[in-house]
PDB file of C-alpha atoms and ligand atoms in Angstrom:
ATOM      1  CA  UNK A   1      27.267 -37.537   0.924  1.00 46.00           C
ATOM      2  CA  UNK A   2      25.535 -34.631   2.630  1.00 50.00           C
ATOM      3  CA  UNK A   3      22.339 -36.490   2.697  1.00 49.00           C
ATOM      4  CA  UNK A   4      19.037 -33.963   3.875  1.00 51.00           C
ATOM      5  CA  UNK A   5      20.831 -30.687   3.335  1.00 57.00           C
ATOM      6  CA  UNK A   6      19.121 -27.998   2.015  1.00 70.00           C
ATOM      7  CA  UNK A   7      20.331 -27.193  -1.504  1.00 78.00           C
ATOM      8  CA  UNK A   8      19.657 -24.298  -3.668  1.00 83.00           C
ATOM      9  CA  UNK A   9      18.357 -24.810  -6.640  1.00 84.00           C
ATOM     10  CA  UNK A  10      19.161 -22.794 -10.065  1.00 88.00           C
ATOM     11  CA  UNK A  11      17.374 -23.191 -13.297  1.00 89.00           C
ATOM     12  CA  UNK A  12      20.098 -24.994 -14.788  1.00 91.00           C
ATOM     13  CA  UNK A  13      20.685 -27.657 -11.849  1.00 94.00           C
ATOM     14  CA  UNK A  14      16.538 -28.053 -12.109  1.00 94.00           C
ATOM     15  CA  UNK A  15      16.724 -28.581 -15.629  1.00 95.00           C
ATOM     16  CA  UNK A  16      19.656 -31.205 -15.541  1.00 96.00           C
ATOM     17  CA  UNK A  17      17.493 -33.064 -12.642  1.00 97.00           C
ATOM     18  CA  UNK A  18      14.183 -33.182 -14.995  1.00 96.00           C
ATOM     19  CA  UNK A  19      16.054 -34.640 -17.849  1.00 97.00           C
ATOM     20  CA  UNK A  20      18.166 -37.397 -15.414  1.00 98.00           C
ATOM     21  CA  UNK A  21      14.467 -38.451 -13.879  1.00 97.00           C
ATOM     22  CA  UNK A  22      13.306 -39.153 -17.506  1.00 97.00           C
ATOM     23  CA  UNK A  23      15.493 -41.440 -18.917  1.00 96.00           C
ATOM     24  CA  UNK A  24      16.648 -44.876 -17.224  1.00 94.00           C
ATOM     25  CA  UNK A  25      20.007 -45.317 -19.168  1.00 94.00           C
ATOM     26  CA  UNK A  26      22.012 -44.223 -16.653  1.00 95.00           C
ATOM     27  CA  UNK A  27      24.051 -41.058 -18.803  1.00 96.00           C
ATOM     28  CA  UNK A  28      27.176 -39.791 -18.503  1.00 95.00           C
ATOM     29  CA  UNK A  29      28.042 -36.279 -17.529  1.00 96.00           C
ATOM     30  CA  UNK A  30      28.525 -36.099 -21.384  1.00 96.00           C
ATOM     31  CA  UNK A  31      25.629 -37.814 -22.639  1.00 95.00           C
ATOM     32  CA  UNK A  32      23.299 -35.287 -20.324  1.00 97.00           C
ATOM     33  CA  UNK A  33      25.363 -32.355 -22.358  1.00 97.00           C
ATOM     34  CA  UNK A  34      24.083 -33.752 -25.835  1.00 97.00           C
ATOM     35  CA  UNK A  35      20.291 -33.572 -24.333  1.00 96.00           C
ATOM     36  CA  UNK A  36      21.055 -30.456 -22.586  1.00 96.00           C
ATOM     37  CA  UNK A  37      22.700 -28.617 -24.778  1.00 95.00           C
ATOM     38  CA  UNK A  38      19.498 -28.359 -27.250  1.00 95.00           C
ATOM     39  CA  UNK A  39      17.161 -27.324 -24.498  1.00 93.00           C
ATOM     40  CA  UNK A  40      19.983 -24.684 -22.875  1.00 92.00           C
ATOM     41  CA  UNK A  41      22.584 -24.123 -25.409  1.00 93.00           C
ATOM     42  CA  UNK A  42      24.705 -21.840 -23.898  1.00 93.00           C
ATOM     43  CA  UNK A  43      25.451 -24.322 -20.912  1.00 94.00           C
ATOM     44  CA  UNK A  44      28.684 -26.266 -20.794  1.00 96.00           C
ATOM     45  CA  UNK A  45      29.749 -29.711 -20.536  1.00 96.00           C
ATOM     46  CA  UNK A  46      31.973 -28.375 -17.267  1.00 96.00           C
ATOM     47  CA  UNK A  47      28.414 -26.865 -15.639  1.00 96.00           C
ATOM     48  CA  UNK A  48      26.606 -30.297 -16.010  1.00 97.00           C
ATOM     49  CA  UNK A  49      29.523 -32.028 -15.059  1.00 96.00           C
ATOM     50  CA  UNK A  50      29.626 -29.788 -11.558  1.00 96.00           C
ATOM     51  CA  UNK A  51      25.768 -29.931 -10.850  1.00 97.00           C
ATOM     52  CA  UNK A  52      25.704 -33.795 -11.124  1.00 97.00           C
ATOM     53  CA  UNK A  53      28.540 -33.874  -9.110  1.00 96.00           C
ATOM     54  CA  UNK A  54      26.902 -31.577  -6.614  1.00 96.00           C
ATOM     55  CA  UNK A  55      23.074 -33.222  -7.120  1.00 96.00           C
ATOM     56  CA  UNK A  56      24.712 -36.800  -6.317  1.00 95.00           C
ATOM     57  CA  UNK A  57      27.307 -35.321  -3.133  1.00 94.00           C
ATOM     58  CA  UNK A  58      23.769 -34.476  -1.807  1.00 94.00           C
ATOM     59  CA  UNK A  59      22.030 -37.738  -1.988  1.00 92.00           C
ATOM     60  CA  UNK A  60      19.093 -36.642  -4.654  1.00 95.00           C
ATOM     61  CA  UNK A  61      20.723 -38.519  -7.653  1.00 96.00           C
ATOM     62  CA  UNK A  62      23.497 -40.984  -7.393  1.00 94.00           C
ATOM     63  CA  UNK A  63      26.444 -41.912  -9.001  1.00 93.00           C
ATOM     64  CA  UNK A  64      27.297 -45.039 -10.402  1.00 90.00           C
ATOM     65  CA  UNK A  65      30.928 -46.500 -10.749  1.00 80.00           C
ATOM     66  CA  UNK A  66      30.852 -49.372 -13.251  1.00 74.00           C
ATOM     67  CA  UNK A  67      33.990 -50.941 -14.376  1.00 70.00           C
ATOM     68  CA  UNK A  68      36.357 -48.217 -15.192  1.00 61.00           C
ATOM     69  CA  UNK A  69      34.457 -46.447 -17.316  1.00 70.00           C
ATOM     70  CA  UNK A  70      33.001 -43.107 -17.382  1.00 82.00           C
ATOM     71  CA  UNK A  71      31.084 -42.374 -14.211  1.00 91.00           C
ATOM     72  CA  UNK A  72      27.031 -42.366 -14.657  1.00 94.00           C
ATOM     73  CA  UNK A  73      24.283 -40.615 -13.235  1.00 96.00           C
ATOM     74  CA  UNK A  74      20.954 -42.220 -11.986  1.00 97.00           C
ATOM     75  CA  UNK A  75      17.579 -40.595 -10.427  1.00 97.00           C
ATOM     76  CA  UNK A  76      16.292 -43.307  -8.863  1.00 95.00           C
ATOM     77  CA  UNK A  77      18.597 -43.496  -5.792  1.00 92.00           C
ATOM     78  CA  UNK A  78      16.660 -46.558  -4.185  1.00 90.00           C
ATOM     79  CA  UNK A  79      19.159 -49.621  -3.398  1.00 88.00           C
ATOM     80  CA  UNK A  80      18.722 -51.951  -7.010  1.00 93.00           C
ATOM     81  CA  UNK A  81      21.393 -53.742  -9.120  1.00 95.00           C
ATOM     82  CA  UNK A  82      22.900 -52.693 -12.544  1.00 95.00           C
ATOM     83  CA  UNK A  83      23.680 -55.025 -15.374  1.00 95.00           C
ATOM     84  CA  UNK A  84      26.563 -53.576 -17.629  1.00 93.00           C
ATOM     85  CA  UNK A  85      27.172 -54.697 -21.466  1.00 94.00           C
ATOM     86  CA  UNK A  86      30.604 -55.807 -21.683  1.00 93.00           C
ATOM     87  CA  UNK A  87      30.315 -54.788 -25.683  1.00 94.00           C
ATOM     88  CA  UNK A  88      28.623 -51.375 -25.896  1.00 92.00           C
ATOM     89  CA  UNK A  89      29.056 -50.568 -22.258  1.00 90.00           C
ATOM     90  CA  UNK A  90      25.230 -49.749 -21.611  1.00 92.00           C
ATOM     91  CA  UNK A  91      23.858 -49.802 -18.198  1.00 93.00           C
ATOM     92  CA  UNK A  92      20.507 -51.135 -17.347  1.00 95.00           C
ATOM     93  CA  UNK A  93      18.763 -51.691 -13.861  1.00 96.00           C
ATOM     94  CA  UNK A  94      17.983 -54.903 -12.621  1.00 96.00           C
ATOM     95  CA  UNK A  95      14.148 -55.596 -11.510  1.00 94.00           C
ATOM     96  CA  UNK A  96      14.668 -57.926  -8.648  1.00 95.00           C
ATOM     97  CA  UNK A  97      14.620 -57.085  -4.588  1.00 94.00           C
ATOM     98  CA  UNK A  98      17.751 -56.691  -2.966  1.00 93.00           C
ATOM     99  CA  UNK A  99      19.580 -58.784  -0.939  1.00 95.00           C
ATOM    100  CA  UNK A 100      19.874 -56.812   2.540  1.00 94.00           C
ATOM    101  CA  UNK A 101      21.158 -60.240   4.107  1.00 95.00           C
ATOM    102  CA  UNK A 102      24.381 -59.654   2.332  1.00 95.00           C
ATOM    103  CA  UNK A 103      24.438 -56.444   4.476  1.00 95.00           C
ATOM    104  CA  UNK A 104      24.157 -58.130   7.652  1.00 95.00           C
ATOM    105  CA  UNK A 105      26.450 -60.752   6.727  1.00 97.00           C
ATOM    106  CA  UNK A 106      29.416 -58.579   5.394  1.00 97.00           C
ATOM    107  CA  UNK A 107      28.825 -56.479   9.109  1.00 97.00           C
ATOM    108  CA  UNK A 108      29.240 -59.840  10.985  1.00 97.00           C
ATOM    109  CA  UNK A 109      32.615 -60.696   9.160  1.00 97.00           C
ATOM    110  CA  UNK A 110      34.063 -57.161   8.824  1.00 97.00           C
ATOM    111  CA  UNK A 111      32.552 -55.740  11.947  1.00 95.00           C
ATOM    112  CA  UNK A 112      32.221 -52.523   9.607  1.00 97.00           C
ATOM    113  CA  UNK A 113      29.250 -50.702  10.123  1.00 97.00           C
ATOM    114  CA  UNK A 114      27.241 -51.467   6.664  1.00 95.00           C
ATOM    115  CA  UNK A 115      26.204 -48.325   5.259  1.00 90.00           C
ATOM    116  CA  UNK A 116      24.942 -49.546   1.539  1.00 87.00           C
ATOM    117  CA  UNK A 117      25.663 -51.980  -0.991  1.00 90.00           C
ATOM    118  CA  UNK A 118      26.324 -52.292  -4.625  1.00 88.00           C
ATOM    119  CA  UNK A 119      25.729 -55.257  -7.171  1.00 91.00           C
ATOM    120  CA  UNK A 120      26.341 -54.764 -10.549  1.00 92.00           C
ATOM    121  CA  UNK A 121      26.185 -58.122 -13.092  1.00 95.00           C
ATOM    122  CA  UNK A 122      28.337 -58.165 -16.196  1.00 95.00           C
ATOM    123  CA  UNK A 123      27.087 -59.411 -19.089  1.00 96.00           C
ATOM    124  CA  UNK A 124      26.397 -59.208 -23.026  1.00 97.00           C
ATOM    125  CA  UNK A 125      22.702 -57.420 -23.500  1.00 97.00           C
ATOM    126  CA  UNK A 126      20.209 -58.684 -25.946  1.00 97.00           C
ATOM    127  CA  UNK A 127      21.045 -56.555 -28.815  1.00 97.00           C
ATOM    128  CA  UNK A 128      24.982 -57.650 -28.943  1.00 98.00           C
ATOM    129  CA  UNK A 129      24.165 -60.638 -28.755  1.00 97.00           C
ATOM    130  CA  UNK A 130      21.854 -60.674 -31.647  1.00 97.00           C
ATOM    131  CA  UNK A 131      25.022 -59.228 -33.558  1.00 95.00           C
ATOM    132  CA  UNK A 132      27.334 -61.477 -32.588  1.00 90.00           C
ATOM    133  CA  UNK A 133      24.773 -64.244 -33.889  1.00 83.00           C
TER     134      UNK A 133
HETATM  135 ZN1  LIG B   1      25.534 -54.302 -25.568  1.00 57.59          ZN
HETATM  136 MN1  LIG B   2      19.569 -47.648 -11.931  1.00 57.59          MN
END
C-alpha cells in the first residue's frame, strides 16, 4: 500500500471510483465491467481490472480476500467486518464496532507490530435460507 501518494486521475479510473462508492456489494473486477461497460463501452475488463488494482495499492478503495474466491473491491476502506454467503458467495458488511483489543492482544503474543485486522463471518444469508426452507 502506498497510502497518501498523489495519484493521477483519468476519466476512466474516476468513473470506476464513482460506480465502486455507489454500491455496497462488494464487486468483482468483473462485476464493475458489466456496470461499466454500459456507461464506457469501449473499456475493457483488463483496464478495470488494472485501475482497481492500482485505486486499492493506493489505499482509496480496498481489496477484499474472502475465501478463495474472486477478489472484491470496496469504497469504504474504514476497518468493519464482512459476512460471506457460503451458497451464492455474496458479501455484505457487518454493522457492529470493531474489536481493536484483538489488535493489541495479537501484538502482545506475536510481538508483530499490528498494522490492521480482518474479520470476515461465514454464513448462509437470508435469501438462501428462505430457499433451502
Ligand atoms: Zn446467499
Ligand atoms: Mn465492506
Amino acid at each position: 500500500m502506498i497510502a497518501g501518494s498523489k495519484l493521477r486521475m483519468t476519466k476512466q479510473r474516476q468513473l470506476i471510483l464513482e460506480e465502486l462508492r455507489k454500491v455496497t456489494s462488494h464487486p468483482t473486477a468483473d462485476d464493475m465491467y458489466q456496470v461499466l461497460r454500459k456507461k464506457m463501452p469501449k473499456i475493457s475488463l483488463g483496464t478495470v481490472y488494472r485501475n482497481l488494482e492500482i485505486l486499492s495499492d493506493t489505499g482509496i478503495i480496498q481489496k477484499i480476500d474472502v475465501g478463495g474466491t474472486q477478489k472484491r473491491f470496496d469504497a469504504d476502506i474504514s476497518t468493519h467486518y464482512h459476512i460471506r454467503c457460503t451458497i451464492c458467495g455474496r458479501v455484505a458488511d457487518v454493522h457492529m464496532e470493531p474489536h481493536m483489543e484483538l489488535e493489541a492482544e495479537a501484538q502482545k503474543l506475536t510481538d508483530y507490530e499490528i498494522l490492521h485486522h480482518r474479520v470476515e463471518y461465514i454464513g448462509i444469508c437470508p435469501e438462501c435460507r428462505k430457499k433451502q426452507s
